[in-house]
Amino acid sequence: MMTFKGSIVALVTPFKKGKVDFDAFQQLVEWHVASGTHGLVPCGTTGETPTLSTEEHKSIVKACLEAANGKVPVIAGAGSNATDKAVDLARFADKSGADGILVVTPYYNKPTQEGMYQHFKAVNDAVGIPVILYNVPGRTGVEISVETVVRLAALKNIAGIKDASVDLGRPLQIRVALGDDFIQLSGEDATVAAYLAQGGHGCISVTANVAPRLCADLHNAWAKKDWKNFERARDALLPLHKALFIETSPSPAKYCLSRLGKIGEELRLPLVPVTPPTRQKLDEAMEFAGIFKTGRKTLKKAGKR
């Protein structure tokens, strides 16, 4: 089994004239592999998955697996607020050769802790690959409790959690309860340093879409206890972490990728392109990180303050 740690990118889904742009998607995956990204998540929140048809979703997972070609692990998004659909997507990912699946807590229907347990158990029972729970209460309206995580961890395939909670006590509580073998991945780029210090193993990252090498550098430095380079990468990334959420993600990330010449900026409604003031802030944040030059006087580069 491939290990899930370090900088794992929550991939955007490129569109062109309303269709999934598979050529651009393949090139994105190849860029991430070449840039040192440690893992790939197609069809997560950042991939605008709620706007995808089931056929598109499955085609993107297959395209990601083909482009990655076994070089880095692929954790396929398989989330839905309908358990039967989540099971279907999970089975497809398993049969297609995904290394793991990412399953979000059911959104909108607001299940109880018992409902969440039964939802994830149904997915667990349907597959033979690692299942990563996904806790993101800011988007789903529910939060899976530490107690429910511990209960789920007793099941065969529940291997870890992506946690986008603001409570940075959770990773330490989970680590104490379940040990270091239970995979813990941050879902919040801006607090990843604190998350790692509390027992985390990596981050499923939005920022890695735009700065894959710098995000990989951060996690490589952490693993080597190279604190000088860790701090350099951490500080360089901070303005970008913040700017990428000025407006609803992944609109800012798609703008940045369009500026870098990787994909078009196209989104699917109800998401829309970012406003001109946000564009300027994103340009400045990319320049601060050393991945883009605006040609304007802007923030000083990281390490030169």
PDB file of C-alpha atoms in Angstrom:
ATOM      1  CA  MET A   1       0.000   0.000   0.000  1.00  0.00           C
ATOM      2  CA  MET A   2       1.267   3.467  -0.894  1.00  0.00           C
ATOM      3  CA  THR A   3       1.651   5.837   2.025  1.00  0.00           C
ATOM      4  CA  PHE A   4      -0.540   8.921   2.288  1.00  0.00           C
ATOM      5  CA  LYS A   5       1.527  11.773   3.673  1.00  0.00           C
ATOM      6  CA  GLY A   6       3.106  15.075   2.750  1.00  0.00           C
ATOM      7  CA  SER A   7       1.666  17.444   0.156  1.00  0.00           C
ATOM      8  CA  ILE A   8      -1.386  15.868  -1.452  1.00  0.00           C
ATOM      9  CA  VAL A   9      -3.120  18.128  -3.941  1.00  0.00           C
ATOM     10  CA  ALA A  10      -6.909  18.508  -4.039  1.00  0.00           C
ATOM     11  CA  LEU A  11      -7.028  18.807  -7.816  1.00  0.00           C
ATOM     12  CA  VAL A  12      -9.111  21.363  -9.661  1.00  0.00           C
ATOM     13  CA  THR A  13     -11.167  20.172 -12.628  1.00  0.00           C
ATOM     14  CA  PRO A  14     -10.361  22.131 -15.813  1.00  0.00           C
ATOM     15  CA  PHE A  15     -13.295  22.984 -18.076  1.00  0.00           C
ATOM     16  CA  LYS A  16     -13.378  24.161 -21.675  1.00  0.00           C
ATOM     17  CA  LYS A  17     -16.612  25.334 -23.282  1.00  0.00           C
ATOM     18  CA  GLY A  18     -18.640  23.567 -20.615  1.00  0.00           C
ATOM     19  CA  LYS A  19     -16.871  20.211 -20.921  1.00  0.00           C
ATOM     20  CA  VAL A  20     -14.162  18.652 -18.792  1.00  0.00           C
ATOM     21  CA  ASP A  21     -10.813  19.506 -20.399  1.00  0.00           C
ATOM     22  CA  PHE A  22      -9.110  16.131 -20.111  1.00  0.00           C
ATOM     23  CA  ASP A  23      -5.988  17.221 -21.992  1.00  0.00           C
ATOM     24  CA  ALA A  24      -5.378  20.045 -19.511  1.00  0.00           C
ATOM     25  CA  PHE A  25      -6.180  17.701 -16.623  1.00  0.00           C
ATOM     26  CA  GLN A  26      -3.604  15.164 -17.780  1.00  0.00           C
ATOM     27  CA  GLN A  27      -0.984  17.900 -18.097  1.00  0.00           C
ATOM     28  CA  LEU A  28      -1.822  19.118 -14.585  1.00  0.00           C
ATOM     29  CA  VAL A  29      -1.296  15.651 -13.133  1.00  0.00           C
ATOM     30  CA  GLU A  30       2.011  15.265 -14.968  1.00  0.00           C
ATOM     31  CA  TRP A  31       3.117  18.697 -13.686  1.00  0.00           C
ATOM     32  CA  HIS A  32       2.335  17.670 -10.117  1.00  0.00           C
ATOM     33  CA  VAL A  33       4.256  14.420 -10.426  1.00  0.00           C
ATOM     34  CA  ALA A  34       7.253  16.288 -11.875  1.00  0.00           C
ATOM     35  CA  SER A  35       7.021  18.944  -9.143  1.00  0.00           C
ATOM     36  CA  GLY A  36       7.289  16.453  -6.300  1.00  0.00           C
ATOM     37  CA  THR A  37       3.665  16.392  -5.127  1.00  0.00           C
ATOM     38  CA  HIS A  38       3.216  13.408  -2.817  1.00  0.00           C
ATOM     39  CA  GLY A  39      -0.338  12.446  -3.776  1.00  0.00           C
ATOM     40  CA  LEU A  40      -3.394  13.357  -5.847  1.00  0.00           C
ATOM     41  CA  VAL A  41      -7.072  13.753  -4.965  1.00  0.00           C
ATOM     42  CA  PRO A  42      -9.367  13.998  -7.990  1.00  0.00           C
ATOM     43  CA  CYS A  43     -13.059  14.771  -7.504  1.00  0.00           C
ATOM     44  CA  GLY A  44     -12.886  16.382  -4.095  1.00  0.00           C
ATOM     45  CA  THR A  45     -14.439  19.700  -3.095  1.00  0.00           C
ATOM     46  CA  THR A  46     -11.794  21.645  -5.032  1.00  0.00           C
ATOM     47  CA  GLY A  47     -12.674  19.659  -8.148  1.00  0.00           C
ATOM     48  CA  GLU A  48     -16.198  21.187  -8.221  1.00  0.00           C
ATOM     49  CA  THR A  49     -17.528  17.670  -7.778  1.00  0.00           C
ATOM     50  CA  PRO A  50     -21.141  18.671  -6.985  1.00  0.00           C
ATOM     51  CA  THR A  51     -21.368  20.066 -10.534  1.00  0.00           C
ATOM     52  CA  LEU A  52     -20.087  16.871 -12.178  1.00  0.00           C
ATOM     53  CA  SER A  53     -22.259  14.115 -13.567  1.00  0.00           C
ATOM     54  CA  THR A  54     -21.538  10.595 -12.313  1.00  0.00           C
ATOM     55  CA  GLU A  55     -20.080   9.758 -15.726  1.00  0.00           C
ATOM     56  CA  GLU A  56     -17.763  12.791 -15.594  1.00  0.00           C
ATOM     57  CA  HIS A  57     -16.733  11.954 -12.032  1.00  0.00           C
ATOM     58  CA  LYS A  58     -15.740   8.415 -12.955  1.00  0.00           C
ATOM     59  CA  SER A  59     -13.967   9.531 -16.131  1.00  0.00           C
ATOM     60  CA  ILE A  60     -11.872  12.037 -14.155  1.00  0.00           C
ATOM     61  CA  VAL A  61     -10.844   9.373 -11.640  1.00  0.00           C
ATOM     62  CA  LYS A  62      -9.768   7.089 -14.493  1.00  0.00           C
ATOM     63  CA  ALA A  63      -7.901   9.915 -16.225  1.00  0.00           C
ATOM     64  CA  CYS A  64      -6.043  10.738 -13.017  1.00  0.00           C
ATOM     65  CA  LEU A  65      -5.002   7.135 -12.495  1.00  0.00           C
ATOM     66  CA  GLU A  66      -3.787   6.853 -16.083  1.00  0.00           C
ATOM     67  CA  ALA A  67      -1.797  10.102 -15.933  1.00  0.00           C
ATOM     68  CA  ALA A  68      -0.278   9.317 -12.523  1.00  0.00           C
ATOM     69  CA  ASN A  69       0.721   5.868 -13.798  1.00  0.00           C
ATOM     70  CA  GLY A  70       1.499   4.576 -10.321  1.00  0.00           C
ATOM     71  CA  LYS A  71       4.130   7.236  -9.621  1.00  0.00           C
ATOM     72  CA  VAL A  72       2.217   8.821  -6.733  1.00  0.00           C
ATOM     73  CA  PRO A  73      -0.839   7.627  -4.808  1.00  0.00           C
ATOM     74  CA  VAL A  74      -4.299   8.586  -6.019  1.00  0.00           C
ATOM     75  CA  ILE A  75      -6.989   9.048  -3.370  1.00  0.00           C
ATOM     76  CA  ALA A  76     -10.208   9.289  -5.355  1.00  0.00           C
ATOM     77  CA  GLY A  77     -13.036  11.448  -4.092  1.00  0.00           C
ATOM     78  CA  ALA A  78     -16.114   9.312  -3.449  1.00  0.00           C
ATOM     79  CA  GLY A  79     -18.262  11.638  -1.385  1.00  0.00           C
ATOM     80  CA  SER A  80     -22.010  12.061  -1.509  1.00  0.00           C
ATOM     81  CA  ASN A  81     -24.809  12.811   0.926  1.00  0.00           C
ATOM     82  CA  ALA A  82     -26.588   9.761  -0.496  1.00  0.00           C
ATOM     83  CA  THR A  83     -24.951   6.646   0.923  1.00  0.00           C
ATOM     84  CA  ASP A  84     -25.817   4.467  -2.082  1.00  0.00           C
ATOM     85  CA  LYS A  85     -24.088   6.937  -4.413  1.00  0.00           C
ATOM     86  CA  ALA A  86     -21.013   7.145  -2.175  1.00  0.00           C
ATOM     87  CA  VAL A  87     -20.830   3.344  -2.202  1.00  0.00           C
ATOM     88  CA  ASP A  88     -21.106   3.288  -6.006  1.00  0.00           C
ATOM     89  CA  LEU A  89     -18.320   5.852  -6.432  1.00  0.00           C
ATOM     90  CA  ALA A  90     -16.152   4.045  -3.882  1.00  0.00           C
ATOM     91  CA  ARG A  91     -16.582   0.688  -5.615  1.00  0.00           C
ATOM     92  CA  PHE A  92     -15.729   2.265  -8.959  1.00  0.00           C
ATOM     93  CA  ALA A  93     -12.545   3.809  -7.549  1.00  0.00           C
ATOM     94  CA  ASP A  94     -11.549   0.489  -5.994  1.00  0.00           C
ATOM     95  CA  LYS A  95     -12.101  -1.465  -9.218  1.00  0.00           C
ATOM     96  CA  SER A  96     -10.270   1.194 -11.241  1.00  0.00           C
ATOM     97  CA  GLY A  97      -7.108   0.863  -9.171  1.00  0.00           C
ATOM     98  CA  ALA A  98      -7.237   3.878  -6.850  1.00  0.00           C
ATOM     99  CA  ASP A  99      -4.912   3.666  -3.868  1.00  0.00           C
ATOM    100  CA  GLY A 100      -7.576   4.997  -1.527  1.00  0.00           C
ATOM    101  CA  ILE A 101     -10.803   6.953  -1.385  1.00  0.00           C
ATOM    102  CA  LEU A 102     -11.805  10.194   0.311  1.00  0.00           C
ATOM    103  CA  VAL A 103     -15.361  10.259   1.658  1.00  0.00           C
ATOM    104  CA  VAL A 104     -16.877  13.446   3.032  1.00  0.00           C
ATOM    105  CA  THR A 105     -19.401  13.568   5.864  1.00  0.00           C
ATOM    106  CA  PRO A 106     -22.917  13.716   4.376  1.00  0.00           C
ATOM    107  CA  TYR A 107     -23.861  17.326   3.722  1.00  0.00           C
ATOM    108  CA  TYR A 108     -27.257  19.054   3.816  1.00  0.00           C
ATOM    109  CA  ASN A 109     -29.145  16.119   5.410  1.00  0.00           C
ATOM    110  CA  LYS A 110     -27.215  16.684   8.693  1.00  0.00           C
ATOM    111  CA  PRO A 111     -27.019  13.107  10.027  1.00  0.00           C
ATOM    112  CA  THR A 112     -26.404  12.271  13.673  1.00  0.00           C
ATOM    113  CA  GLN A 113     -23.143  10.669  14.796  1.00  0.00           C
ATOM    114  CA  GLU A 114     -24.816   7.270  14.419  1.00  0.00           C
ATOM    115  CA  GLY A 115     -25.946   8.203  10.910  1.00  0.00           C
ATOM    116  CA  MET A 116     -22.391   9.205   9.983  1.00  0.00           C
ATOM    117  CA  TYR A 117     -21.055   5.968  11.439  1.00  0.00           C
ATOM    118  CA  GLN A 118     -23.472   3.884   9.383  1.00  0.00           C
ATOM    119  CA  HIS A 119     -22.718   5.924   6.236  1.00  0.00           C
ATOM    120  CA  PHE A 120     -18.965   5.349   6.505  1.00  0.00           C
ATOM    121  CA  LYS A 121     -19.454   1.721   7.547  1.00  0.00           C
ATOM    122  CA  ALA A 122     -21.429   1.088   4.359  1.00  0.00           C
ATOM    123  CA  VAL A 123     -18.553   2.479   2.305  1.00  0.00           C
ATOM    124  CA  ASN A 124     -16.003   0.526   4.356  1.00  0.00           C
ATOM    125  CA  ASP A 125     -17.896  -2.712   3.786  1.00  0.00           C
ATOM    126  CA  ALA A 126     -18.105  -2.137   0.013  1.00  0.00           C
ATOM    127  CA  VAL A 127     -14.390  -1.773  -0.766  1.00  0.00           C
ATOM    128  CA  GLY A 128     -10.995  -3.308  -0.149  1.00  0.00           C
ATOM    129  CA  ILE A 129      -8.848  -0.158  -0.176  1.00  0.00           C
ATOM    130  CA  PRO A 130      -8.132   2.484   2.481  1.00  0.00           C
ATOM    131  CA  VAL A 131     -10.934   4.922   3.257  1.00  0.00           C
ATOM    132  CA  ILE A 132     -10.040   8.442   4.383  1.00  0.00           C
ATOM    133  CA  LEU A 133     -12.824  10.207   6.289  1.00  0.00           C
ATOM    134  CA  TYR A 134     -13.322  13.870   5.422  1.00  0.00           C
ATOM    135  CA  ASN A 135     -14.473  16.296   8.106  1.00  0.00           C
ATOM    136  CA  VAL A 136     -15.267  19.788   6.786  1.00  0.00           C
ATOM    137  CA  PRO A 137     -18.021  21.274   8.962  1.00  0.00           C
ATOM    138  CA  GLY A 138     -17.815  24.689   7.312  1.00  0.00           C
ATOM    139  CA  ARG A 139     -19.191  23.184   4.098  1.00  0.00           C
ATOM    140  CA  THR A 140     -21.284  20.244   5.305  1.00  0.00           C
ATOM    141  CA  GLY A 141     -23.003  21.609   8.405  1.00  0.00           C
ATOM    142  CA  VAL A 142     -21.975  18.583  10.497  1.00  0.00           C
ATOM    143  CA  GLU A 143     -18.807  17.575  12.332  1.00  0.00           C
ATOM    144  CA  ILE A 144     -17.777  14.009  12.959  1.00  0.00           C
ATOM    145  CA  SER A 145     -16.785  13.682  16.604  1.00  0.00           C
ATOM    146  CA  VAL A 146     -13.453  12.318  17.785  1.00  0.00           C
ATOM    147  CA  GLU A 147     -15.391   9.506  19.458  1.00  0.00           C
ATOM    148  CA  THR A 148     -17.018   8.525  16.156  1.00  0.00           C
ATOM    149  CA  VAL A 149     -13.642   8.653  14.391  1.00  0.00           C
ATOM    150  CA  VAL A 150     -12.228   6.280  17.014  1.00  0.00           C
ATOM    151  CA  ARG A 151     -15.212   3.973  16.607  1.00  0.00           C
ATOM    152  CA  LEU A 152     -14.847   3.946  12.814  1.00  0.00           C
ATOM    153  CA  ALA A 153     -11.115   3.270  13.038  1.00  0.00           C
ATOM    154  CA  ALA A 154     -11.932  -0.213  14.326  1.00  0.00           C
ATOM    155  CA  LEU A 155     -13.320  -1.087  10.890  1.00  0.00           C
ATOM    156  CA  LYS A 156     -11.005  -2.829   8.441  1.00  0.00           C
ATOM    157  CA  ASN A 157     -10.599  -0.139   5.773  1.00  0.00           C
ATOM    158  CA  ILE A 158     -10.947   3.121   7.715  1.00  0.00           C
ATOM    159  CA  ALA A 159      -7.349   4.302   7.495  1.00  0.00           C
ATOM    160  CA  GLY A 160      -7.393   7.995   8.324  1.00  0.00           C
ATOM    161  CA  ILE A 161      -9.036  11.394   8.215  1.00  0.00           C
ATOM    162  CA  LYS A 162      -8.765  14.661   6.340  1.00  0.00           C
ATOM    163  CA  ASP A 163      -9.766  17.250   8.910  1.00  0.00           C
ATOM    164  CA  ALA A 164     -10.715  20.813   8.012  1.00  0.00           C
ATOM    165  CA  SER A 165     -11.975  21.649  11.486  1.00  0.00           C
ATOM    166  CA  VAL A 166     -10.771  24.835  13.159  1.00  0.00           C
ATOM    167  CA  ASP A 167     -10.189  22.803  16.343  1.00  0.00           C
ATOM    168  CA  LEU A 168      -6.471  22.046  16.353  1.00  0.00           C
ATOM    169  CA  GLY A 169      -6.888  19.935  19.456  1.00  0.00           C
ATOM    170  CA  ARG A 170      -8.519  17.198  17.375  1.00  0.00           C
ATOM    171  CA  PRO A 171      -5.387  15.743  15.724  1.00  0.00           C
ATOM    172  CA  LEU A 172      -3.666  15.331  19.083  1.00  0.00           C
ATOM    173  CA  GLN A 173      -6.768  13.726  20.610  1.00  0.00           C
ATOM    174  CA  ILE A 174      -6.988  11.317  17.681  1.00  0.00           C
ATOM    175  CA  ARG A 175      -3.267  10.548  17.830  1.00  0.00           C
ATOM    176  CA  VAL A 176      -3.450   9.753  21.543  1.00  0.00           C
ATOM    177  CA  ALA A 177      -6.491   7.519  20.976  1.00  0.00           C
ATOM    178  CA  LEU A 178      -5.356   5.727  17.810  1.00  0.00           C
ATOM    179  CA  GLY A 179      -1.589   6.105  17.573  1.00  0.00           C
ATOM    180  CA  ASP A 180       0.613   7.197  14.703  1.00  0.00           C
ATOM    181  CA  ASP A 181      -0.620   4.560  12.234  1.00  0.00           C
ATOM    182  CA  PHE A 182      -3.972   6.298  11.797  1.00  0.00           C
ATOM    183  CA  ILE A 183      -3.384   8.781   8.962  1.00  0.00           C
ATOM    184  CA  GLN A 184      -4.196  12.412   9.740  1.00  0.00           C
ATOM    185  CA  LEU A 185      -4.231  14.939   6.902  1.00  0.00           C
ATOM    186  CA  SER A 186      -4.984  18.619   7.340  1.00  0.00           C
ATOM    187  CA  GLY A 187      -7.699  20.182   5.231  1.00  0.00           C
ATOM    188  CA  GLU A 188      -6.632  23.743   6.075  1.00  0.00           C
ATOM    189  CA  ASP A 189      -3.507  25.021   4.332  1.00  0.00           C
ATOM    190  CA  ALA A 190      -3.053  28.054   6.574  1.00  0.00           C
ATOM    191  CA  THR A 191      -2.766  25.978   9.761  1.00  0.00           C
ATOM    192  CA  VAL A 192      -0.815  23.016   8.388  1.00  0.00           C
ATOM    193  CA  ALA A 193       2.296  23.747  10.482  1.00  0.00           C
ATOM    194  CA  ALA A 194       0.272  23.587  13.689  1.00  0.00           C
ATOM    195  CA  TYR A 195      -1.553  20.485  12.452  1.00  0.00           C
ATOM    196  CA  LEU A 196       1.720  18.666  11.797  1.00  0.00           C
ATOM    197  CA  ALA A 197       2.953  19.618  15.258  1.00  0.00           C
ATOM    198  CA  GLN A 198      -0.216  18.131  16.767  1.00  0.00           C
ATOM    199  CA  GLY A 199       0.309  14.739  15.139  1.00  0.00           C
ATOM    200  CA  GLY A 200      -0.613  15.229  11.488  1.00  0.00           C
ATOM    201  CA  HIS A 201       1.043  13.436   8.576  1.00  0.00           C
ATOM    202  CA  GLY A 202       0.366  15.859   5.739  1.00  0.00           C
ATOM    203  CA  CYS A 203      -2.179  18.067   4.015  1.00  0.00           C
ATOM    204  CA  ILE A 204      -4.748  17.624   1.270  1.00  0.00           C
ATOM    205  CA  SER A 205      -4.065  21.032  -0.135  1.00  0.00           C
ATOM    206  CA  VAL A 206      -5.723  23.692  -2.264  1.00  0.00           C
ATOM    207  CA  THR A 207      -2.536  25.771  -2.362  1.00  0.00           C
ATOM    208  CA  ALA A 208      -0.597  22.865  -3.866  1.00  0.00           C
ATOM    209  CA  ASN A 209      -2.607  23.397  -7.056  1.00  0.00           C
ATOM    210  CA  VAL A 210      -0.725  26.659  -7.551  1.00  0.00           C
ATOM    211  CA  ALA A 211       2.597  26.078  -5.768  1.00  0.00           C
ATOM    212  CA  PRO A 212       3.201  22.326  -5.888  1.00  0.00           C
ATOM    213  CA  ARG A 213       6.965  22.404  -5.493  1.00  0.00           C
ATOM    214  CA  LEU A 214       6.917  24.839  -2.577  1.00  0.00           C
ATOM    215  CA  CYS A 215       4.225  22.823  -0.787  1.00  0.00           C
ATOM    216  CA  ALA A 216       6.249  19.645  -1.323  1.00  0.00           C
ATOM    217  CA  ASP A 217       9.352  21.454  -0.025  1.00  0.00           C
ATOM    218  CA  LEU A 218       7.470  22.344   3.160  1.00  0.00           C
ATOM    219  CA  HIS A 219       6.579  18.736   3.913  1.00  0.00           C
ATOM    220  CA  ASN A 220       9.960  17.370   2.868  1.00  0.00           C
ATOM    221  CA  ALA A 221      11.649  19.822   5.232  1.00  0.00           C
ATOM    222  CA  TRP A 222       9.296  18.800   8.056  1.00  0.00           C
ATOM    223  CA  ALA A 223      10.088  15.122   7.509  1.00  0.00           C
ATOM    224  CA  LYS A 224      13.835  15.863   7.582  1.00  0.00           C
ATOM    225  CA  LYS A 225      13.539  18.218  10.575  1.00  0.00           C
ATOM    226  CA  ASP A 226      15.120  20.867   8.383  1.00  0.00           C
ATOM    227  CA  TRP A 227      13.575  23.759  10.289  1.00  0.00           C
ATOM    228  CA  LYS A 228      15.271  26.533   8.311  1.00  0.00           C
ATOM    229  CA  ASN A 229      13.793  25.405   5.002  1.00  0.00           C
ATOM    230  CA  PHE A 230      10.509  24.496   6.667  1.00  0.00           C
ATOM    231  CA  GLU A 231      10.148  28.038   7.980  1.00  0.00           C
ATOM    232  CA  ARG A 232      11.165  29.484   4.613  1.00  0.00           C
ATOM    233  CA  ALA A 233       8.455  27.538   2.792  1.00  0.00           C
ATOM    234  CA  ARG A 234       5.879  28.132   5.536  1.00  0.00           C
ATOM    235  CA  ASP A 235       6.391  31.891   5.446  1.00  0.00           C
ATOM    236  CA  ALA A 236       6.490  32.094   1.650  1.00  0.00           C
ATOM    237  CA  LEU A 237       3.161  30.288   1.358  1.00  0.00           C
ATOM    238  CA  LEU A 238       1.164  32.195   3.980  1.00  0.00           C
ATOM    239  CA  PRO A 239      -0.142  35.070   1.789  1.00  0.00           C
ATOM    240  CA  LEU A 240      -1.125  32.546  -0.885  1.00  0.00           C
ATOM    241  CA  HIS A 241      -2.981  30.364   1.641  1.00  0.00           C
ATOM    242  CA  LYS A 242      -5.012  33.414   2.655  1.00  0.00           C
ATOM    243  CA  ALA A 243      -5.563  34.832  -0.835  1.00  0.00           C
ATOM    244  CA  LEU A 244      -6.849  31.534  -2.211  1.00  0.00           C
ATOM    245  CA  PHE A 245      -9.861  31.829   0.101  1.00  0.00           C
ATOM    246  CA  ILE A 246     -10.733  35.512  -0.316  1.00  0.00           C
ATOM    247  CA  GLU A 247     -13.520  34.248  -2.571  1.00  0.00           C
ATOM    248  CA  THR A 248     -15.069  30.799  -2.752  1.00  0.00           C
ATOM    249  CA  SER A 249     -12.576  28.068  -3.612  1.00  0.00           C
ATOM    250  CA  PRO A 250     -11.633  26.930  -6.224  1.00  0.00           C
ATOM    251  CA  SER A 251     -12.301  30.177  -8.122  1.00  0.00           C
ATOM    252  CA  PRO A 252      -9.072  31.819  -6.859  1.00  0.00           C
ATOM    253  CA  ALA A 253      -6.990  28.707  -7.579  1.00  0.00           C
ATOM    254  CA  LYS A 254      -8.309  28.535 -11.127  1.00  0.00           C
ATOM    255  CA  TYR A 255      -7.441  32.188 -11.674  1.00  0.00           C
ATOM    256  CA  CYS A 256      -3.886  31.542 -10.467  1.00  0.00           C
ATOM    257  CA  LEU A 257      -3.520  28.492 -12.691  1.00  0.00           C
ATOM    258  CA  SER A 258      -4.734  30.507 -15.664  1.00  0.00           C
ATOM    259  CA  ARG A 259      -2.079  33.138 -14.891  1.00  0.00           C
ATOM    260  CA  LEU A 260       0.523  30.377 -14.798  1.00  0.00           C
ATOM    261  CA  GLY A 261      -0.675  29.130 -18.191  1.00  0.00           C
ATOM    262  CA  LYS A 262      -1.805  25.735 -16.907  1.00  0.00           C
ATOM    263  CA  ILE A 263      -5.579  25.811 -17.497  1.00  0.00           C
ATOM    264  CA  GLY A 264      -8.392  28.144 -18.446  1.00  0.00           C
ATOM    265  CA  GLU A 265     -10.232  29.969 -15.686  1.00  0.00           C
ATOM    266  CA  GLU A 266     -13.639  28.491 -16.560  1.00  0.00           C
ATOM    267  CA  LEU A 267     -15.871  27.340 -13.695  1.00  0.00           C
ATOM    268  CA  ARG A 268     -19.325  25.836 -13.511  1.00  0.00           C
ATOM    269  CA  LEU A 269     -22.178  27.790 -12.016  1.00  0.00           C
ATOM    270  CA  PRO A 270     -22.947  28.677  -9.311  1.00  0.00           C
ATOM    271  CA  LEU A 271     -19.214  29.443  -9.011  1.00  0.00           C
ATOM    272  CA  VAL A 272     -17.954  32.493 -10.908  1.00  0.00           C
ATOM    273  CA  PRO A 273     -14.524  34.004 -11.671  1.00  0.00           C
ATOM    274  CA  VAL A 274     -12.890  36.169  -9.020  1.00  0.00           C
ATOM    275  CA  THR A 275     -13.188  39.963  -9.024  1.00  0.00           C
ATOM    276  CA  PRO A 276     -10.406  42.358 -10.149  1.00  0.00           C
ATOM    277  CA  PRO A 277      -9.371  43.302  -6.570  1.00  0.00           C
ATOM    278  CA  THR A 278      -8.978  39.620  -5.721  1.00  0.00           C
ATOM    279  CA  ARG A 279      -6.954  39.046  -8.889  1.00  0.00           C
ATOM    280  CA  GLN A 280      -4.476  41.688  -7.791  1.00  0.00           C
ATOM    281  CA  LYS A 281      -4.124  40.139  -4.335  1.00  0.00           C
ATOM    282  CA  LEU A 282      -3.594  36.710  -5.867  1.00  0.00           C
ATOM    283  CA  ASP A 283      -0.922  38.054  -8.214  1.00  0.00           C
ATOM    284  CA  GLU A 284       0.849  39.649  -5.252  1.00  0.00           C
ATOM    285  CA  ALA A 285       0.646  36.457  -3.200  1.00  0.00           C
ATOM    286  CA  MET A 286       2.078  34.398  -6.055  1.00  0.00           C
ATOM    287  CA  GLU A 287       4.911  36.877  -6.461  1.00  0.00           C
ATOM    288  CA  PHE A 288       5.605  36.775  -2.712  1.00  0.00           C
ATOM    289  CA  ALA A 289       5.861  32.984  -2.979  1.00  0.00           C
ATOM    290  CA  GLY A 290       8.307  33.349  -5.866  1.00  0.00           C
ATOM    291  CA  ILE A 291       6.183  31.581  -8.483  1.00  0.00           C
ATOM    292  CA  PHE A 292       4.981  34.563 -10.547  1.00  0.00           C
ATOM    293  CA  LYS A 293       6.161  38.057 -11.470  1.00  0.00           C
ATOM    294  CA  THR A 294       3.601  40.851 -11.705  1.00  0.00           C
ATOM    295  CA  GLY A 295       5.980  43.574 -12.819  1.00  0.00           C
ATOM    296  CA  ARG A 296       4.473  45.827 -10.130  1.00  0.00           C
ATOM    297  CA  LYS A 297       5.821  46.959  -6.794  1.00  0.00           C
ATOM    298  CA  THR A 298       4.160  44.585  -4.375  1.00  0.00           C
ATOM    299  CA  LEU A 299       4.806  42.587  -1.206  1.00  0.00           C
ATOM    300  CA  LYS A 300       8.438  41.854  -0.507  1.00  0.00           C
ATOM    301  CA  LYS A 301       9.528  38.328  -1.272  1.00  0.00           C
ATOM    302  CA  ALA A 302       9.571  35.815   1.531  1.00  0.00           C
ATOM    303  CA  GLY A 303      12.833  35.823   3.435  1.00  0.00           C
ATOM    304  CA  LYS A 304      13.612  39.439   2.452  1.00  0.00           C
ATOM    305  CA  ARG A 305      11.387  41.269   4.887  1.00  0.00           C
TER     306      ARG A 305
END
